[in-house]
Amino acid sequence: MIPFNKPYSTGLELTYISDALSTGKISGNGKYTKKCQDFFETKYGFKKTLLTTSCTDALEMAALLIGIEPGDEVIMPSYTFVSTANAFALRGAKIVFADSRPDHPGIFEESIELLITKNTKAIVPVHYAGVACDMDVIMDIANRHNLYVIEDAAQAIDSFYIGKDGIKRALGSIGHLSCFSFHETKNIISGEGGMLVINHEPFLRRAEIIWEKGTDRAAFFRGEVDKYGWVDIGSSFLPSEIIAAFLFAQLENLEKIQKRRLYLWEMYYQNLEEYSLLTKIRLPKIPNFATNNAHMFYLVCKNVDQRTKIIEALKNEGILAVFHYVSLHSSKYFGTKHDGRKLMNTDNYSDCLLRLPMYYELSDLEVLKITEIIKKVK
Ligand SMILES: *Cc1c(COP(=O)(O)O)cnc(C)c1O
């Protein structure tokens, strides 16, 4: 039996959790939260980070921070997880779905500008499979139309964008705000978990207040105010130290985890390259402005039937491959709210994309077994 995903524990998690317990404080914003936030800020050049209990929460914080009000419009790809849209729908925004690129499931940058109206407030690019959207193009559109950019970087830890200036920037460091996930299905995990990145200076103080239930408690503990109270709207977005301690153990092993995942990804690619040419099944494409963080290995089949055949062949050998993302514009909740535009690339990925098992403990032999089974499907 080969599962689709298997959460990896580095062995240090329990040590750090007991250390957190021994400090006598396991609620949020303590020693391990700071250690994790420092790690991300130092390693990736994020201006300020706040751990959250999920990427969903980080996205909801982003919607609060940019002041979404009923009637505001937010542009995002239809081919994404529901949380990307829910965060803004919860504040009353009208969601405007864009198509995916023909060569990659990420947002089709060229289609964005046509969707902008006087009510548009933000663009939310999703770095699908940890592969960058063309951020120069997106930031240029946003700057010209005075829009916020919120990166959904849920899958994009340790991945980069190479701009026209040749500079390599970490995904999550480019938009005004960015959101990461440490859900057990991502590269670096804490069960449930996430992070908000604040790159836009004017959001710094308010982000902390929203994070701490609408109070200035964080400033109080730094000694900046002599008492704390209710100063703005907010909620409980911060994780406990137990989650942060778990996450820190993962961060200490980030390079090891990434190296193994990249090795497995390359192995899939090489084993399937010739087959893909023969069958016209597409392998993941990494545009030259993006890097690969091996979050996901997927196939884009020719049609639903071919995908079903591969899923069945794998299932017969006890291997679980999955597909995802019913296009949000045609989902049960949103279908009737969509403006009727056809999003052809999005629908194609919904019908034809198949994700193969990808996790740290997957063995070389298992990848070989998976690819041999696939190659027998004509
Ligand atoms: C996983 C994921 C999310 C949600 O992350 P959670 O931490 O589970 O809330 C949001 N957007 C994308 C693109 C994701 O892949």
Coordinates of C-alpha atoms and ligand atoms in Angstrom, one line a residue:
M1 CA 0.0 0.0 0.0
I2 CA 1.4 3.4 -1.0
P3 CA -0.6 6.3 0.4
F4 CA -0.8 9.6 -1.4
N5 CA 0.7 11.5 1.5
K6 CA 2.5 10.6 4.7
P7 CA 3.3 13.2 7.4
Y8 CA 7.0 13.1 8.2
S9 CA 8.3 13.6 11.7
T10 CA 12.0 14.4 12.0
G11 CA 12.3 13.0 15.5
L12 CA 12.9 16.3 17.3
E13 CA 9.3 17.4 17.5
L14 CA 8.6 15.7 20.9
T15 CA 11.9 17.1 22.3
Y16 CA 10.9 20.7 21.4
I17 CA 7.3 20.2 22.6
S18 CA 8.5 19.0 26.1
D19 CA 10.9 22.0 26.2
A20 CA 8.0 24.3 25.4
L21 CA 6.0 22.7 28.3
S22 CA 9.0 23.2 30.6
T23 CA 8.9 26.9 30.0
G24 CA 5.5 27.1 31.7
K25 CA 3.9 28.8 28.8
I26 CA 2.2 26.9 26.0
S27 CA -0.3 29.5 24.7
G28 CA 0.7 31.5 21.6
N29 CA 3.5 34.0 20.8
G30 CA 6.2 32.5 23.0
K31 CA 9.7 31.2 22.5
Y32 CA 9.0 28.8 19.7
T33 CA 6.7 31.1 17.8
K34 CA 9.6 33.7 17.8
K35 CA 12.1 31.1 16.8
C36 CA 10.0 30.1 13.8
Q37 CA 9.2 33.7 12.8
D38 CA 12.9 34.7 13.1
F39 CA 13.9 31.7 10.9
F40 CA 11.5 32.7 8.1
E41 CA 12.4 36.4 8.2
T42 CA 16.1 35.7 8.1
K43 CA 16.1 32.9 5.6
Y44 CA 13.6 34.4 3.1
G45 CA 13.8 38.1 3.6
F46 CA 10.2 38.5 4.7
K47 CA 9.7 41.8 6.4
K48 CA 7.5 40.4 9.2
T49 CA 5.9 37.0 9.8
L50 CA 3.1 35.9 12.2
L51 CA 2.4 32.2 12.7
T52 CA -1.3 31.4 12.3
T53 CA -3.3 28.2 12.9
S54 CA -3.7 27.7 9.2
C55 CA -3.2 29.3 5.8
T56 CA -7.0 29.7 5.8
D57 CA -6.6 32.0 8.9
A58 CA -3.7 33.9 7.3
L59 CA -5.9 34.5 4.2
E60 CA -8.7 35.8 6.5
M61 CA -6.3 38.1 8.2
A62 CA -5.2 39.4 4.8
A63 CA -8.9 40.1 3.9
L64 CA -9.3 42.1 7.2
L65 CA -6.0 44.0 6.7
I66 CA -6.8 45.3 3.3
G67 CA -10.2 46.3 4.5
I68 CA -12.5 44.3 2.2
E69 CA -16.1 45.5 2.3
P70 CA -19.2 44.2 0.6
G71 CA -19.0 45.0 -3.1
D72 CA -15.3 45.0 -3.4
E73 CA -13.9 42.7 -6.1
V74 CA -11.0 40.3 -5.7
I75 CA -9.4 38.5 -8.7
M76 CA -8.0 35.0 -8.2
P77 CA -7.6 31.8 -10.2
S78 CA -10.6 29.4 -10.2
Y79 CA -8.3 26.5 -10.0
T80 CA -7.5 26.7 -6.3
F81 CA -8.4 25.6 -2.8
V82 CA -11.7 27.0 -1.4
S83 CA -9.9 29.0 1.3
T84 CA -8.4 31.3 -1.2
A85 CA -11.9 32.5 -2.1
N86 CA -13.7 32.0 1.2
A87 CA -11.5 34.4 3.1
F88 CA -12.7 37.3 0.9
A89 CA -16.3 36.0 0.4
L90 CA -16.6 36.0 4.2
R91 CA -16.0 39.8 4.1
G92 CA -18.7 40.3 1.4
A93 CA -16.3 40.5 -1.6
K94 CA -17.4 39.6 -5.0
I95 CA -15.0 36.9 -6.3
V96 CA -13.9 37.3 -9.9
F97 CA -12.3 34.1 -11.2
A98 CA -9.5 34.1 -13.7
D99 CA -8.4 31.2 -16.0
S100 CA -5.2 29.2 -15.6
R101 CA -2.2 29.4 -17.8
P102 CA -2.3 27.0 -20.8
D103 CA 1.1 25.5 -19.8
H104 CA 0.6 25.6 -16.0
P105 CA -2.3 25.6 -13.5
G106 CA -1.3 29.0 -12.1
I107 CA -3.3 32.2 -12.9
F108 CA -3.1 33.3 -16.6
E109 CA -1.4 36.6 -16.0
E110 CA -2.5 38.0 -19.3
S111 CA -6.2 37.6 -18.5
I112 CA -6.1 39.6 -15.3
E113 CA -6.2 43.2 -16.6
L114 CA -9.5 42.6 -18.5
L115 CA -11.1 41.6 -15.2
I116 CA -10.3 44.8 -13.4
T117 CA -13.2 47.2 -12.7
K118 CA -13.5 50.3 -10.5
N119 CA -14.5 48.0 -7.6
T120 CA -11.4 45.8 -7.8
K121 CA -9.4 45.8 -4.6
A122 CA -6.9 42.9 -4.8
I123 CA -5.3 40.2 -6.9
V124 CA -4.6 36.9 -5.2
P125 CA -2.1 34.8 -7.3
V126 CA -1.7 31.2 -6.1
H127 CA 1.7 29.6 -6.6
Y128 CA 0.3 26.3 -7.6
A129 CA 2.6 23.3 -6.8
G130 CA 5.0 25.8 -5.4
V131 CA 5.8 27.1 -8.9
A132 CA 5.8 30.9 -9.1
C133 CA 3.3 33.0 -11.0
D134 CA 4.9 35.7 -13.1
M135 CA 5.1 38.3 -10.3
D136 CA 6.7 41.1 -12.4
V137 CA 3.6 41.1 -14.6
I138 CA 1.2 40.9 -11.7
M139 CA 2.9 43.6 -9.6
D140 CA 3.0 45.8 -12.6
I141 CA -0.8 45.5 -13.2
A142 CA -1.4 46.0 -9.4
N143 CA 0.8 49.1 -9.3
R144 CA -0.9 50.7 -12.3
H145 CA -4.4 50.0 -10.9
N146 CA -3.6 50.7 -7.3
L147 CA -4.5 47.1 -6.1
Y148 CA -3.2 45.0 -3.3
V149 CA -1.4 41.7 -4.1
I150 CA -1.9 38.8 -1.7
E151 CA 0.2 35.7 -2.5
D152 CA -1.4 32.4 -1.7
A153 CA 1.9 30.7 -1.1
A154 CA 0.3 27.8 0.8
Q155 CA 2.3 25.3 -1.3
A156 CA 5.3 27.5 -2.0
I157 CA 7.7 27.2 0.9
D158 CA 11.4 27.4 -0.2
S159 CA 10.5 28.4 -3.7
F160 CA 11.6 31.4 -5.7
Y161 CA 10.7 33.9 -8.5
I162 CA 13.4 35.1 -10.8
G163 CA 12.5 38.6 -12.0
K164 CA 13.3 40.5 -15.2
D165 CA 16.1 42.1 -13.1
G166 CA 17.7 38.7 -12.6
I167 CA 17.2 38.8 -8.9
K168 CA 15.9 35.7 -7.2
R169 CA 13.2 36.4 -4.6
A170 CA 11.5 34.0 -2.2
L171 CA 7.8 33.4 -3.0
G172 CA 5.9 35.2 -0.3
S173 CA 8.3 38.2 -0.2
I174 CA 6.8 40.0 -3.2
G175 CA 3.1 40.8 -2.6
H176 CA 1.9 43.2 0.1
L177 CA 0.8 40.2 2.1
S178 CA 1.4 36.4 1.7
C179 CA 0.0 33.3 3.2
F180 CA 1.7 29.9 3.8
S181 CA 0.3 26.6 5.0
F182 CA 1.9 24.0 7.3
H183 CA -1.0 21.5 6.9
E184 CA 0.2 17.9 7.0
T185 CA 0.0 17.7 3.2
K186 CA 2.5 20.4 2.6
N187 CA 6.4 20.2 2.5
I188 CA 6.9 21.5 6.0
I189 CA 4.2 20.7 8.5
S190 CA 2.7 21.1 12.0
G191 CA -0.5 19.2 11.5
E192 CA -2.6 22.3 11.0
G193 CA -0.7 25.5 10.8
G194 CA 0.1 28.6 8.7
M195 CA 1.8 31.9 8.5
L196 CA 1.0 35.5 7.4
V197 CA 3.8 37.4 5.8
I198 CA 3.6 41.2 6.0
N199 CA 5.8 43.0 3.4
H200 CA 3.8 46.2 3.3
E201 CA 5.0 48.5 6.1
P202 CA 1.7 50.2 6.9
F203 CA 0.1 46.8 7.8
L204 CA 2.7 45.8 10.4
R205 CA 1.1 47.1 13.6
R206 CA -2.5 46.4 12.7
A207 CA -1.6 42.8 11.6
E208 CA -0.4 42.1 15.2
I209 CA -3.5 43.5 16.7
I210 CA -5.9 41.5 14.5
W211 CA -3.8 38.4 15.3
E212 CA -4.2 39.0 19.0
K213 CA -8.0 39.3 19.1
G214 CA -8.1 43.0 18.4
T215 CA -5.9 44.0 21.3
D216 CA -2.5 45.6 21.6
R217 CA -1.3 42.8 23.8
A218 CA 1.9 42.2 21.7
A219 CA 2.9 45.8 22.1
F220 CA 2.2 45.6 25.8
F221 CA 4.5 42.6 26.2
R222 CA 7.3 44.6 24.4
G223 CA 6.7 47.3 27.0
E224 CA 5.5 49.8 24.3
V225 CA 2.1 50.5 26.1
D226 CA 1.4 50.3 29.8
K227 CA -1.9 48.4 29.5
Y228 CA -3.6 46.6 26.8
G229 CA -7.2 46.5 25.6
W230 CA -9.6 46.3 22.7
V231 CA -8.3 48.6 20.0
D232 CA -9.6 47.1 16.7
I233 CA -11.5 44.1 15.3
G234 CA -9.6 40.9 15.4
S235 CA -9.8 37.2 16.3
S236 CA -7.7 34.4 17.7
F237 CA -5.4 33.6 14.8
L238 CA -2.3 32.5 16.7
P239 CA -1.2 28.9 17.3
S240 CA -0.1 27.5 20.6
E241 CA 3.6 27.0 21.4
I242 CA 3.0 23.2 21.0
I243 CA 2.4 23.7 17.3
A244 CA 5.2 26.2 17.0
A245 CA 7.6 23.7 18.7
F246 CA 6.6 21.0 16.3
L247 CA 7.1 23.4 13.4
F248 CA 10.6 24.5 14.6
A249 CA 11.8 20.8 14.5
Q250 CA 10.7 20.7 10.9
L251 CA 12.5 24.0 10.0
E252 CA 15.7 22.6 11.4
N253 CA 15.4 19.8 8.8
L254 CA 14.1 21.9 5.9
E255 CA 17.1 21.4 3.7
K256 CA 17.2 17.7 4.2
I257 CA 13.4 17.5 3.5
Q258 CA 13.7 19.6 0.4
K259 CA 16.7 17.7 -1.0
R260 CA 14.8 14.4 -0.7
R261 CA 11.6 15.7 -2.2
L262 CA 13.5 17.2 -5.2
Y263 CA 15.3 13.9 -5.7
L264 CA 12.0 12.0 -5.8
W265 CA 10.5 14.6 -8.2
E266 CA 13.4 14.3 -10.6
M267 CA 13.1 10.6 -10.5
Y268 CA 9.4 10.7 -11.4
Y269 CA 10.3 13.2 -14.2
Q270 CA 13.1 11.1 -15.7
N271 CA 11.2 7.8 -15.5
L272 CA 8.1 9.3 -17.2
E273 CA 9.7 11.6 -19.8
E274 CA 9.8 9.2 -22.7
Y275 CA 6.3 7.9 -21.9
S276 CA 5.0 11.5 -21.8
L277 CA 6.3 12.1 -25.3
L278 CA 4.7 8.9 -26.6
T279 CA 1.3 9.4 -25.0
K280 CA 1.0 13.2 -25.0
I281 CA 0.4 13.1 -21.2
R282 CA 2.0 16.3 -19.9
L283 CA 4.5 16.5 -17.1
P284 CA 4.8 19.5 -14.8
K285 CA 6.3 22.5 -16.4
I286 CA 8.6 24.9 -14.5
P287 CA 8.7 28.3 -16.4
N288 CA 12.1 29.9 -16.5
F289 CA 11.1 32.6 -14.0
A290 CA 10.3 29.9 -11.4
T291 CA 12.1 27.3 -9.3
N292 CA 10.8 24.0 -8.2
N293 CA 10.2 23.1 -4.5
A294 CA 9.0 19.6 -5.3
H295 CA 5.7 20.2 -3.5
M296 CA 3.9 18.1 -6.0
F297 CA 4.4 15.8 -8.9
Y298 CA 1.4 15.7 -11.3
L299 CA 0.4 14.5 -14.8
V300 CA -1.9 16.3 -17.1
C301 CA -3.7 13.6 -19.0
K302 CA -5.3 14.0 -22.4
N303 CA -8.8 13.5 -21.0
V304 CA -10.9 12.2 -18.1
D305 CA -10.9 8.6 -19.4
Q306 CA -7.1 8.4 -19.5
R307 CA -6.9 9.8 -16.0
T308 CA -9.4 7.3 -14.7
K309 CA -7.5 4.4 -16.3
I310 CA -4.3 5.5 -14.6
I311 CA -6.0 5.9 -11.2
E312 CA -7.5 2.4 -11.6
A313 CA -4.2 0.8 -12.6
L314 CA -2.5 2.3 -9.6
K315 CA -5.4 1.5 -7.2
N316 CA -5.2 -2.2 -8.3
E317 CA -1.7 -2.2 -6.9
G318 CA -2.6 -0.5 -3.7
I319 CA -1.3 3.0 -4.8
L320 CA -3.3 6.1 -4.1
A321 CA -3.2 8.9 -6.7
V322 CA -5.6 11.8 -6.3
F323 CA -7.0 14.7 -8.3
H324 CA -8.5 17.9 -6.9
Y325 CA -10.0 21.3 -7.4
V326 CA -13.4 21.2 -8.9
S327 CA -13.1 24.6 -10.6
L328 CA -14.5 27.1 -8.0
H329 CA -16.4 29.0 -10.7
S330 CA -18.5 25.9 -11.4
S331 CA -18.7 24.6 -7.8
K332 CA -22.0 23.9 -6.0
Y333 CA -21.7 27.1 -3.9
F334 CA -20.4 29.5 -6.6
G335 CA -21.8 28.1 -9.9
T336 CA -24.9 30.4 -9.9
K337 CA -22.8 33.4 -8.8
H338 CA -20.3 33.1 -11.6
D339 CA -20.7 35.5 -14.5
G340 CA -20.7 32.8 -17.2
R341 CA -17.3 33.3 -18.7
K342 CA -15.8 30.0 -19.9
L343 CA -12.5 29.2 -18.1
M344 CA -11.2 26.5 -20.5
N345 CA -7.8 25.9 -19.1
T346 CA -9.1 25.7 -15.5
D347 CA -11.7 23.1 -16.6
N348 CA -9.1 21.1 -18.4
Y349 CA -6.9 20.9 -15.2
S350 CA -10.0 19.9 -13.2
D351 CA -10.7 17.0 -15.6
C352 CA -7.2 15.9 -16.4
L353 CA -4.7 16.7 -13.7
L354 CA -3.6 13.8 -11.5
R355 CA -1.3 14.0 -8.5
L356 CA 1.1 11.2 -7.7
P357 CA 2.2 10.1 -4.2
M358 CA 4.9 12.6 -2.9
Y359 CA 6.3 12.5 0.6
Y360 CA 9.7 12.4 2.4
E361 CA 9.6 8.7 3.2
L362 CA 8.6 7.6 -0.3
S363 CA 11.3 5.2 -1.4
D364 CA 13.2 5.0 -4.8
L365 CA 11.7 1.6 -5.3
E366 CA 8.2 2.9 -4.8
V367 CA 8.6 5.6 -7.3
L368 CA 9.9 3.0 -9.8
K369 CA 6.9 0.8 -9.1
I370 CA 4.5 3.7 -9.6
T371 CA 6.1 4.8 -12.8
E372 CA 6.2 1.3 -14.2
I373 CA 2.5 0.8 -13.6
I374 CA 1.7 4.1 -15.2
K375 CA 3.8 3.3 -18.3
K376 CA 1.7 0.2 -19.0
V377 CA -1.4 2.4 -19.5
K378 CA -1.6 3.3 -23.1
Ligands
LIG1 C1 -3.4 24.0 1.5 C2 -3.9 25.2 0.8 C3 -4.6 26.2 1.5 C4 -5.2 26.0 2.9 O1 -4.2 25.8 3.8 P1 -4.7 25.4 5.3 O2 -3.4 25.6 6.1 O3 -5.1 24.0 5.3 O4 -5.7 26.3 5.7 C5 -4.9 27.4 0.8 N1 -4.6 27.5 -0.5 C6 -3.9 26.6 -1.2 C7 -3.5 26.9 -2.6 C8 -3.5 25.4 -0.5 O5 -2.9 24.5 -1.2

